Amino acid sequence: MDADVIVVGGGVIGTAIAWRAATAGRDTVLLDPGEAAEKASEVAAGMLAPVSESVFGEENLLALNLRALDRFPSFAEELEAAAGFHVGLRTEGTLNVALDSGDLAALRRMGEFRRGIGLPAEEVTGRECRRLEPFLASNVAGGLLAKGDLSVDNRRYTRTLRAAAARAGVREMTGRATAIDGGTVHTPERTITAATVVAAPGNGVTRLDGIPGPVRKAIRPVKGQILRVRHPGTIPPVATRTIRAMVVGREAYLVPREDGEIVIGATQEERADRDITVGAVHDLLGDARAVLPAVSELILAETSVGLRPGSTDNGPVVGREGEDLIIAAGHFRNGILLSAVTADAVTALLDGKDPAPEWAPFTPGRFQ
Amino acid sequence: MDADVIVVGGGVIGTAIAWRAATAGRDTVLLDPGEAAEKASEVAAGMLAPVSESVFGEENLLALNLRALDRFPSFAEELEAAAGFHVGLRTEGTLNVALDSGDLAALRRMGEFRRGIGLPAEEVTGRECRRLEPFLASNVAGGLLAKGDLSVDNRRYTRTLRAAAARAGVREMTGRATAIDGGTVHTPERTITAATVVAAPGNGVTRLDGIPGPVRKAIRPVKGQILRVRHPGTIPPVATRTIRAMVVGREAYLVPREDGEIVIGATQEERADRDITVGAVHDLLGDARAVLPAVSELILAETSVGLRPGSTDNGPVVGREGEDLIIAAGHFRNGILLSAVTADAVTALLDGKDPAPEWAPFTPGRFQ
């Protein structure tokens, strides 16, 4: 037996789980393919905005995401204390803006919905929008200020998780798991064993022998292209809050970081390649300019692609699958947001307890 | 005396001159700052299209550029034979297209002008345009086929020049010249001397002591942002010829390479920074999509910036400036096109002869 727990997958989910397992005193191995560019969490925008992200008919997922939003700050605080540095959590909230009266009506409905579930949602006029965010387009007709929404610098967050995991004694190994068999994990280079294996390989789940077929079939990569822009020295910050809008039927968002970077996202494409395409970059830049014209003067610093692991019902897949296997996969667009409560759920499962009730609809068994 | 000739500047102009000087039997040193990314020639599109580029009132420049177009193929042929590989010269011509009737009228006038100076210019209908280039936008109203226009792969061309120069015995030294004094060139690291110094430092001319003040003042960097896109394996080539169009008042061009790359350009900005900006990339991608919608599916492979050395009258600055100094600078948008005839002109000057008559309006003395 090489460890108490082997966590397969070094993305945000696997690393969060490994940190918590080691903190609870378990001898933990984190098996990571080691290619940061392949991790959806490295490409994410880091919005923690369950309501803005919610879709009608996904009430179970919304309930889980709301639990995740509630949990995130305390998790981040403990993480920062453990690692000794900050994750770049921003609490200025989200300003959803409308560029025409149809969008404004939709925002009003979203406001009612948010308030109905007890979340802050303040209706603001176009003028108030521009007072809050002076660089907004002059045709912004009105908005909805979601003070409860958070965002986190996804790359600082995963770096912090990794540092905390190392400090807690997690042993990181480089390797790509090909099969799980009982408590044994096979890679092309080696075989390691533990009392429990936690499979958190993102899209890798589809190529991992030992994961039940229905789970493997339920998950597929969803391509997202995303941009990062930076301020040249001559230009003051053009955004304080996360800004979201519908632009010609596409959801556009701009997520500002403490260091002056703004993340602009994102496409959602049912494909698995990593090509940065002319059409996607053009659309994203156009949407961003439509909402915040001053971004025209900013520096296009990065174009990147993430392959988000989406399940057939858009929900994550977390639960036990036999004596020695726990699955934590399929986090789709909510990997960063759900990382804290996923680590909590896996901690409970390792302790032989039930995860929080919001997890009940998201077991691997639902696909059988 | 370290050499017969020291050429200051390892861009396309300096390298072409050094190759020809060495080929003529002169012991030649090429002093190159060595930072390829700083060279406008590395960023260029490589269009050899004097008429499409010409502006009313610049007849002298047009005459020079026409001479350059005429000379380029034989120069390239000799270069390829000397270096042993190809420069990627394309002879399919340029298809200028019009997206509306106003543009079409302008194209008709350009056609008359081209034919008036003896250059091929065939008027084609919108349908014929799409037959020539099947991926053109469906609203292309008509076009002008300029069969005489050429293009060259700028990076293969400069690499070939460099290889030919080395084969011809040019001694390359890395260093940034700060001053020229008689036949002496100073860099922070060393001092070298020759019978003649040829100053071809692009924008560096403004920081080079020993160049007459009026010449230094006449040249300034003109920023150009340019994109390179590539075909994913699943998509056949979407363009055969150089395609040009006016889009919302901006000149857009797409220059296809043999290897499937397409260069999309370019902005023209009176600034000297190297920032890739959101606005410029968005505009260039939008213009390209408007002309050739299929580029949407291509890969955005590179965004880059060139600082073209423009003079106050947009013409190059080539001529003797005293016994031991020859200046070859200010080639602006035409550095690749003019490289062959500039090398010829400097060869003539080194031989004590007059350059071709088209050079007469472009001496350094005109700024005094």
PDB file of N, CA and C in Angstrom, chain A residues 123-192:
ATOM      1  N   GLU A 123     -31.761  46.784  -8.547  1.00  0.00           N
ATOM      2  CA  GLU A 123     -31.982  47.351  -9.875  1.00  0.00           C
ATOM      3  C   GLU A 123     -31.351  48.732  -9.947  1.00  0.00           C
ATOM      4  N   VAL A 124     -30.607  48.968 -11.008  1.00  0.00           N
ATOM      5  CA  VAL A 124     -29.946  50.257 -11.164  1.00  0.00           C
ATOM      6  C   VAL A 124     -30.212  50.815 -12.555  1.00  0.00           C
ATOM      7  N   THR A 125     -30.290  52.135 -12.626  1.00  0.00           N
ATOM      8  CA  THR A 125     -30.516  52.783 -13.916  1.00  0.00           C
ATOM      9  C   THR A 125     -29.230  52.779 -14.737  1.00  0.00           C
ATOM     10  N   GLY A 126     -29.381  53.144 -16.008  1.00  0.00           N
ATOM     11  CA  GLY A 126     -28.214  53.263 -16.866  1.00  0.00           C
ATOM     12  C   GLY A 126     -27.208  54.255 -16.299  1.00  0.00           C
ATOM     13  N   ARG A 127     -27.739  55.380 -15.801  1.00  0.00           N
ATOM     14  CA  ARG A 127     -26.848  56.381 -15.234  1.00  0.00           C
ATOM     15  C   ARG A 127     -26.097  55.844 -14.013  1.00  0.00           C
ATOM     16  N   GLU A 128     -26.823  55.097 -13.181  1.00  0.00           N
ATOM     17  CA  GLU A 128     -26.159  54.511 -12.005  1.00  0.00           C
ATOM     18  C   GLU A 128     -25.109  53.468 -12.421  1.00  0.00           C
ATOM     19  N   CYS A 129     -25.427  52.731 -13.480  1.00  0.00           N
ATOM     20  CA  CYS A 129     -24.430  51.780 -13.991  1.00  0.00           C
ATOM     21  C   CYS A 129     -23.129  52.499 -14.326  1.00  0.00           C
ATOM     22  N   ARG A 130     -23.255  53.637 -15.023  1.00  0.00           N
ATOM     23  CA  ARG A 130     -22.057  54.354 -15.452  1.00  0.00           C
ATOM     24  C   ARG A 130     -21.373  55.063 -14.285  1.00  0.00           C
ATOM     25  N   ARG A 131     -22.139  55.342 -13.232  1.00  0.00           N
ATOM     26  CA  ARG A 131     -21.504  55.880 -12.029  1.00  0.00           C
ATOM     27  C   ARG A 131     -20.661  54.780 -11.372  1.00  0.00           C
ATOM     28  N   LEU A 132     -21.200  53.562 -11.354  1.00  0.00           N
ATOM     29  CA  LEU A 132     -20.473  52.434 -10.757  1.00  0.00           C
ATOM     30  C   LEU A 132     -19.273  52.033 -11.617  1.00  0.00           C
ATOM     31  N   GLU A 133     -19.493  52.028 -12.927  1.00  0.00           N
ATOM     32  CA  GLU A 133     -18.446  51.606 -13.876  1.00  0.00           C
ATOM     33  C   GLU A 133     -18.376  52.648 -14.978  1.00  0.00           C
ATOM     34  N   PRO A 134     -17.565  53.688 -14.763  1.00  0.00           N
ATOM     35  CA  PRO A 134     -17.597  54.852 -15.663  1.00  0.00           C
ATOM     36  C   PRO A 134     -17.235  54.547 -17.114  1.00  0.00           C
ATOM     37  N   PHE A 135     -16.615  53.422 -17.387  1.00  0.00           N
ATOM     38  CA  PHE A 135     -16.209  53.141 -18.769  1.00  0.00           C
ATOM     39  C   PHE A 135     -17.247  52.351 -19.550  1.00  0.00           C
ATOM     40  N   LEU A 136     -18.405  52.095 -18.931  1.00  0.00           N
ATOM     41  CA  LEU A 136     -19.460  51.360 -19.647  1.00  0.00           C
ATOM     42  C   LEU A 136     -19.935  52.121 -20.881  1.00  0.00           C
ATOM     43  N   ALA A 137     -20.437  51.393 -21.849  1.00  0.00           N
ATOM     44  CA  ALA A 137     -20.959  51.993 -23.074  1.00  0.00           C
ATOM     45  C   ALA A 137     -22.100  52.952 -22.740  1.00  0.00           C
ATOM     46  N   SER A 138     -22.203  53.993 -23.531  1.00  0.00           N
ATOM     47  CA  SER A 138     -23.203  55.026 -23.247  1.00  0.00           C
ATOM     48  C   SER A 138     -24.618  54.525 -23.489  1.00  0.00           C
ATOM     49  N   ASN A 139     -24.769  53.432 -24.232  1.00  0.00           N
ATOM     50  CA  ASN A 139     -26.121  52.918 -24.489  1.00  0.00           C
ATOM     51  C   ASN A 139     -26.581  51.869 -23.466  1.00  0.00           C
ATOM     52  N   VAL A 140     -25.842  51.706 -22.385  1.00  0.00           N
ATOM     53  CA  VAL A 140     -26.312  50.793 -21.339  1.00  0.00           C
ATOM     54  C   VAL A 140     -27.610  51.360 -20.757  1.00  0.00           C
ATOM     55  N   ALA A 141     -28.674  50.560 -20.844  1.00  0.00           N
ATOM     56  CA  ALA A 141     -30.009  51.054 -20.494  1.00  0.00           C
ATOM     57  C   ALA A 141     -30.338  50.865 -19.022  1.00  0.00           C
ATOM     58  N   GLY A 142     -29.642  49.990 -18.378  1.00  0.00           N
ATOM     59  CA  GLY A 142     -29.908  49.725 -16.973  1.00  0.00           C
ATOM     60  C   GLY A 142     -29.200  48.457 -16.582  1.00  0.00           C
ATOM     61  N   GLY A 143     -29.300  48.133 -15.277  1.00  0.00           N
ATOM     62  CA  GLY A 143     -28.557  46.961 -14.845  1.00  0.00           C
ATOM     63  C   GLY A 143     -29.093  46.354 -13.577  1.00  0.00           C
ATOM     64  N   LEU A 144     -28.406  45.337 -13.157  1.00  0.00           N
ATOM     65  CA  LEU A 144     -28.745  44.619 -11.938  1.00  0.00           C
ATOM     66  C   LEU A 144     -27.429  44.394 -11.210  1.00  0.00           C
ATOM     67  N   LEU A 145     -27.348  44.953  -9.999  1.00  0.00           N
ATOM     68  CA  LEU A 145     -26.113  44.837  -9.230  1.00  0.00           C
ATOM     69  C   LEU A 145     -26.228  43.642  -8.289  1.00  0.00           C
ATOM     70  N   ALA A 146     -25.402  42.645  -8.510  1.00  0.00           N
ATOM     71  CA  ALA A 146     -25.423  41.422  -7.701  1.00  0.00           C
ATOM     72  C   ALA A 146     -24.249  41.478  -6.737  1.00  0.00           C
ATOM     73  N   LYS A 147     -24.531  42.059  -5.569  1.00  0.00           N
ATOM     74  CA  LYS A 147     -23.424  42.299  -4.635  1.00  0.00           C
ATOM     75  C   LYS A 147     -22.853  41.005  -4.064  1.00  0.00           C
ATOM     76  N   GLY A 148     -23.653  39.950  -4.032  1.00  0.00           N
ATOM     77  CA  GLY A 148     -23.179  38.717  -3.418  1.00  0.00           C
ATOM     78  C   GLY A 148     -22.214  37.912  -4.271  1.00  0.00           C
ATOM     79  N   ASP A 149     -22.171  38.202  -5.578  1.00  0.00           N
ATOM     80  CA  ASP A 149     -21.299  37.420  -6.453  1.00  0.00           C
ATOM     81  C   ASP A 149     -19.829  37.683  -6.123  1.00  0.00           C
ATOM     82  N   LEU A 150     -19.049  36.648  -6.275  1.00  0.00           N
ATOM     83  CA  LEU A 150     -17.618  36.747  -6.032  1.00  0.00           C
ATOM     84  C   LEU A 150     -16.874  36.383  -7.325  1.00  0.00           C
ATOM     85  N   SER A 151     -15.591  36.708  -7.327  1.00  0.00           N
ATOM     86  CA  SER A 151     -14.725  36.111  -8.348  1.00  0.00           C
ATOM     87  C   SER A 151     -13.379  35.848  -7.712  1.00  0.00           C
ATOM     88  N   VAL A 152     -12.662  34.935  -8.302  1.00  0.00           N
ATOM     89  CA  VAL A 152     -11.349  34.569  -7.772  1.00  0.00           C
ATOM     90  C   VAL A 152     -10.389  34.460  -8.952  1.00  0.00           C
ATOM     91  N   ASP A 153      -9.145  34.830  -8.694  1.00  0.00           N
ATOM     92  CA  ASP A 153      -8.122  34.678  -9.730  1.00  0.00           C
ATOM     93  C   ASP A 153      -7.816  33.197  -9.851  1.00  0.00           C
ATOM     94  N   ASN A 154      -8.337  32.567 -10.893  1.00  0.00           N
ATOM     95  CA  ASN A 154      -8.263  31.099 -10.989  1.00  0.00           C
ATOM     96  C   ASN A 154      -6.842  30.568 -10.900  1.00  0.00           C
ATOM     97  N   ARG A 155      -5.890  31.306 -11.484  1.00  0.00           N
ATOM     98  CA  ARG A 155      -4.516  30.776 -11.489  1.00  0.00           C
ATOM     99  C   ARG A 155      -3.850  30.937 -10.133  1.00  0.00           C
ATOM    100  N   ARG A 156      -4.139  32.063  -9.463  1.00  0.00           N
ATOM    101  CA  ARG A 156      -3.606  32.203  -8.095  1.00  0.00           C
ATOM    102  C   ARG A 156      -4.258  31.170  -7.189  1.00  0.00           C
ATOM    103  N   TYR A 157      -5.532  30.921  -7.422  1.00  0.00           N
ATOM    104  CA  TYR A 157      -6.253  29.959  -6.579  1.00  0.00           C
ATOM    105  C   TYR A 157      -5.671  28.550  -6.721  1.00  0.00           C
ATOM    106  N   THR A 158      -5.469  28.099  -7.945  1.00  0.00           N
ATOM    107  CA  THR A 158      -4.929  26.736  -8.111  1.00  0.00           C
ATOM    108  C   THR A 158      -3.487  26.661  -7.610  1.00  0.00           C
ATOM    109  N   ARG A 159      -2.735  27.744  -7.785  1.00  0.00           N
ATOM    110  CA  ARG A 159      -1.356  27.771  -7.273  1.00  0.00           C
ATOM    111  C   ARG A 159      -1.364  27.673  -5.745  1.00  0.00           C
ATOM    112  N   THR A 160      -2.307  28.376  -5.145  1.00  0.00           N
ATOM    113  CA  THR A 160      -2.407  28.363  -3.685  1.00  0.00           C
ATOM    114  C   THR A 160      -2.817  26.984  -3.189  1.00  0.00           C
ATOM    115  N   LEU A 161      -3.766  26.374  -3.887  1.00  0.00           N
ATOM    116  CA  LEU A 161      -4.168  25.017  -3.525  1.00  0.00           C
ATOM    117  C   LEU A 161      -2.982  24.061  -3.588  1.00  0.00           C
ATOM    118  N   ARG A 162      -2.203  24.198  -4.624  1.00  0.00           N
ATOM    119  CA  ARG A 162      -1.060  23.312  -4.809  1.00  0.00           C
ATOM    120  C   ARG A 162      -0.029  23.517  -3.691  1.00  0.00           C
ATOM    121  N   ALA A 163       0.193  24.782  -3.349  1.00  0.00           N
ATOM    122  CA  ALA A 163       1.150  25.075  -2.269  1.00  0.00           C
ATOM    123  C   ALA A 163       0.640  24.536  -0.938  1.00  0.00           C
ATOM    124  N   ALA A 164      -0.650  24.712  -0.674  1.00  0.00           N
ATOM    125  CA  ALA A 164      -1.217  24.230   0.585  1.00  0.00           C
ATOM    126  C   ALA A 164      -1.168  22.710   0.642  1.00  0.00           C
ATOM    127  N   ALA A 165      -1.431  22.083  -0.504  1.00  0.00           N
ATOM    128  CA  ALA A 165      -1.380  20.618  -0.549  1.00  0.00           C
ATOM    129  C   ALA A 165       0.032  20.129  -0.216  1.00  0.00           C
ATOM    130  N   ALA A 166       1.027  20.774  -0.823  1.00  0.00           N
ATOM    131  CA  ALA A 166       2.410  20.368  -0.551  1.00  0.00           C
ATOM    132  C   ALA A 166       2.748  20.557   0.924  1.00  0.00           C
ATOM    133  N   ARG A 167       2.323  21.691   1.477  1.00  0.00           N
ATOM    134  CA  ARG A 167       2.598  21.955   2.894  1.00  0.00           C
ATOM    135  C   ARG A 167       1.918  20.944   3.802  1.00  0.00           C
ATOM    136  N   ALA A 168       0.745  20.454   3.361  1.00  0.00           N
ATOM    137  CA  ALA A 168       0.004  19.488   4.177  1.00  0.00           C
ATOM    138  C   ALA A 168       0.548  18.072   4.012  1.00  0.00           C
ATOM    139  N   GLY A 169       1.545  17.920   3.153  1.00  0.00           N
ATOM    140  CA  GLY A 169       2.180  16.610   3.017  1.00  0.00           C
ATOM    141  C   GLY A 169       1.717  15.799   1.826  1.00  0.00           C
ATOM    142  N   VAL A 170       0.908  16.376   0.952  1.00  0.00           N
ATOM    143  CA  VAL A 170       0.498  15.657  -0.256  1.00  0.00           C
ATOM    144  C   VAL A 170       1.741  15.349  -1.091  1.00  0.00           C
ATOM    145  N   ARG A 171       1.838  14.109  -1.528  1.00  0.00           N
ATOM    146  CA  ARG A 171       2.964  13.727  -2.387  1.00  0.00           C
ATOM    147  C   ARG A 171       2.509  13.773  -3.838  1.00  0.00           C
ATOM    148  N   GLU A 172       3.097  14.676  -4.577  1.00  0.00           N
ATOM    149  CA  GLU A 172       2.679  14.828  -5.966  1.00  0.00           C
ATOM    150  C   GLU A 172       3.505  13.907  -6.860  1.00  0.00           C
ATOM    151  N   MET A 173       2.837  13.163  -7.721  1.00  0.00           N
ATOM    152  CA  MET A 173       3.529  12.336  -8.706  1.00  0.00           C
ATOM    153  C   MET A 173       3.046  12.737 -10.090  1.00  0.00           C
ATOM    154  N   THR A 174       3.972  12.707 -11.044  1.00  0.00           N
ATOM    155  CA  THR A 174       3.598  13.032 -12.420  1.00  0.00           C
ATOM    156  C   THR A 174       3.263  11.748 -13.171  1.00  0.00           C
ATOM    157  N   GLY A 175       2.102  11.716 -13.763  1.00  0.00           N
ATOM    158  CA  GLY A 175       1.725  10.536 -14.521  1.00  0.00           C
ATOM    159  C   GLY A 175       0.261  10.610 -14.908  1.00  0.00           C
ATOM    160  N   ARG A 176      -0.047   9.956 -16.007  1.00  0.00           N
ATOM    161  CA  ARG A 176      -1.418   9.968 -16.491  1.00  0.00           C
ATOM    162  C   ARG A 176      -2.028   8.591 -16.255  1.00  0.00           C
ATOM    163  N   ALA A 177      -3.023   8.543 -15.372  1.00  0.00           N
ATOM    164  CA  ALA A 177      -3.651   7.258 -15.061  1.00  0.00           C
ATOM    165  C   ALA A 177      -4.360   6.716 -16.290  1.00  0.00           C
ATOM    166  N   THR A 178      -4.197   5.411 -16.516  1.00  0.00           N
ATOM    167  CA  THR A 178      -4.904   4.761 -17.626  1.00  0.00           C
ATOM    168  C   THR A 178      -5.979   3.810 -17.116  1.00  0.00           C
ATOM    169  N   ALA A 179      -5.799   3.309 -15.895  1.00  0.00           N
ATOM    170  CA  ALA A 179      -6.777   2.358 -15.358  1.00  0.00           C
ATOM    171  C   ALA A 179      -6.778   2.397 -13.837  1.00  0.00           C
ATOM    172  N   ILE A 180      -7.977   2.189 -13.275  1.00  0.00           N
ATOM    173  CA  ILE A 180      -8.137   2.040 -11.831  1.00  0.00           C
ATOM    174  C   ILE A 180      -8.748   0.654 -11.612  1.00  0.00           C
ATOM    175  N   ASP A 181      -8.172  -0.067 -10.667  1.00  0.00           N
ATOM    176  CA  ASP A 181      -8.616  -1.456 -10.449  1.00  0.00           C
ATOM    177  C   ASP A 181      -8.568  -1.690  -8.946  1.00  0.00           C
ATOM    178  N   GLY A 182      -9.755  -1.638  -8.291  1.00  0.00           N
ATOM    179  CA  GLY A 182      -9.754  -1.674  -6.833  1.00  0.00           C
ATOM    180  C   GLY A 182      -8.995  -0.453  -6.334  1.00  0.00           C
ATOM    181  N   GLY A 183      -8.095  -0.631  -5.405  1.00  0.00           N
ATOM    182  CA  GLY A 183      -7.307   0.491  -4.897  1.00  0.00           C
ATOM    183  C   GLY A 183      -6.030   0.718  -5.684  1.00  0.00           C
ATOM    184  N   THR A 184      -5.954   0.157  -6.879  1.00  0.00           N
ATOM    185  CA  THR A 184      -4.720   0.241  -7.668  1.00  0.00           C
ATOM    186  C   THR A 184      -4.915   1.192  -8.848  1.00  0.00           C
ATOM    187  N   VAL A 185      -3.907   2.032  -9.045  1.00  0.00           N
ATOM    188  CA  VAL A 185      -3.930   2.957 -10.179  1.00  0.00           C
ATOM    189  C   VAL A 185      -2.751   2.627 -11.093  1.00  0.00           C
ATOM    190  N   HIS A 186      -3.043   2.471 -12.371  1.00  0.00           N
ATOM    191  CA  HIS A 186      -1.997   2.170 -13.349  1.00  0.00           C
ATOM    192  C   HIS A 186      -1.713   3.405 -14.197  1.00  0.00           C
ATOM    193  N   THR A 187      -0.435   3.667 -14.374  1.00  0.00           N
ATOM    194  CA  THR A 187      -0.015   4.640 -15.388  1.00  0.00           C
ATOM    195  C   THR A 187       0.938   3.879 -16.309  1.00  0.00           C
ATOM    196  N   PRO A 188       1.296   4.475 -17.459  1.00  0.00           N
ATOM    197  CA  PRO A 188       2.239   3.764 -18.330  1.00  0.00           C
ATOM    198  C   PRO A 188       3.563   3.478 -17.618  1.00  0.00           C
ATOM    199  N   GLU A 189       3.896   4.287 -16.604  1.00  0.00           N
ATOM    200  CA  GLU A 189       5.206   4.148 -15.963  1.00  0.00           C
ATOM    201  C   GLU A 189       5.182   3.314 -14.691  1.00  0.00           C
ATOM    202  N   ARG A 190       4.011   3.266 -13.981  1.00  0.00           N
ATOM    203  CA  ARG A 190       4.038   2.621 -12.670  1.00  0.00           C
ATOM    204  C   ARG A 190       2.648   2.193 -12.233  1.00  0.00           C
ATOM    205  N   THR A 191       2.638   1.473 -11.119  1.00  0.00           N
ATOM    206  CA  THR A 191       1.395   1.044 -10.497  1.00  0.00           C
ATOM    207  C   THR A 191       1.461   1.452  -9.031  1.00  0.00           C
ATOM    208  N   ILE A 192       0.426   2.131  -8.565  1.00  0.00           N
ATOM    209  CA  ILE A 192       0.415   2.521  -7.148  1.00  0.00           C
ATOM    210  C   ILE A 192      -0.911   2.096  -6.521  1.00  0.00           C
TER     211      ILE A 192
END
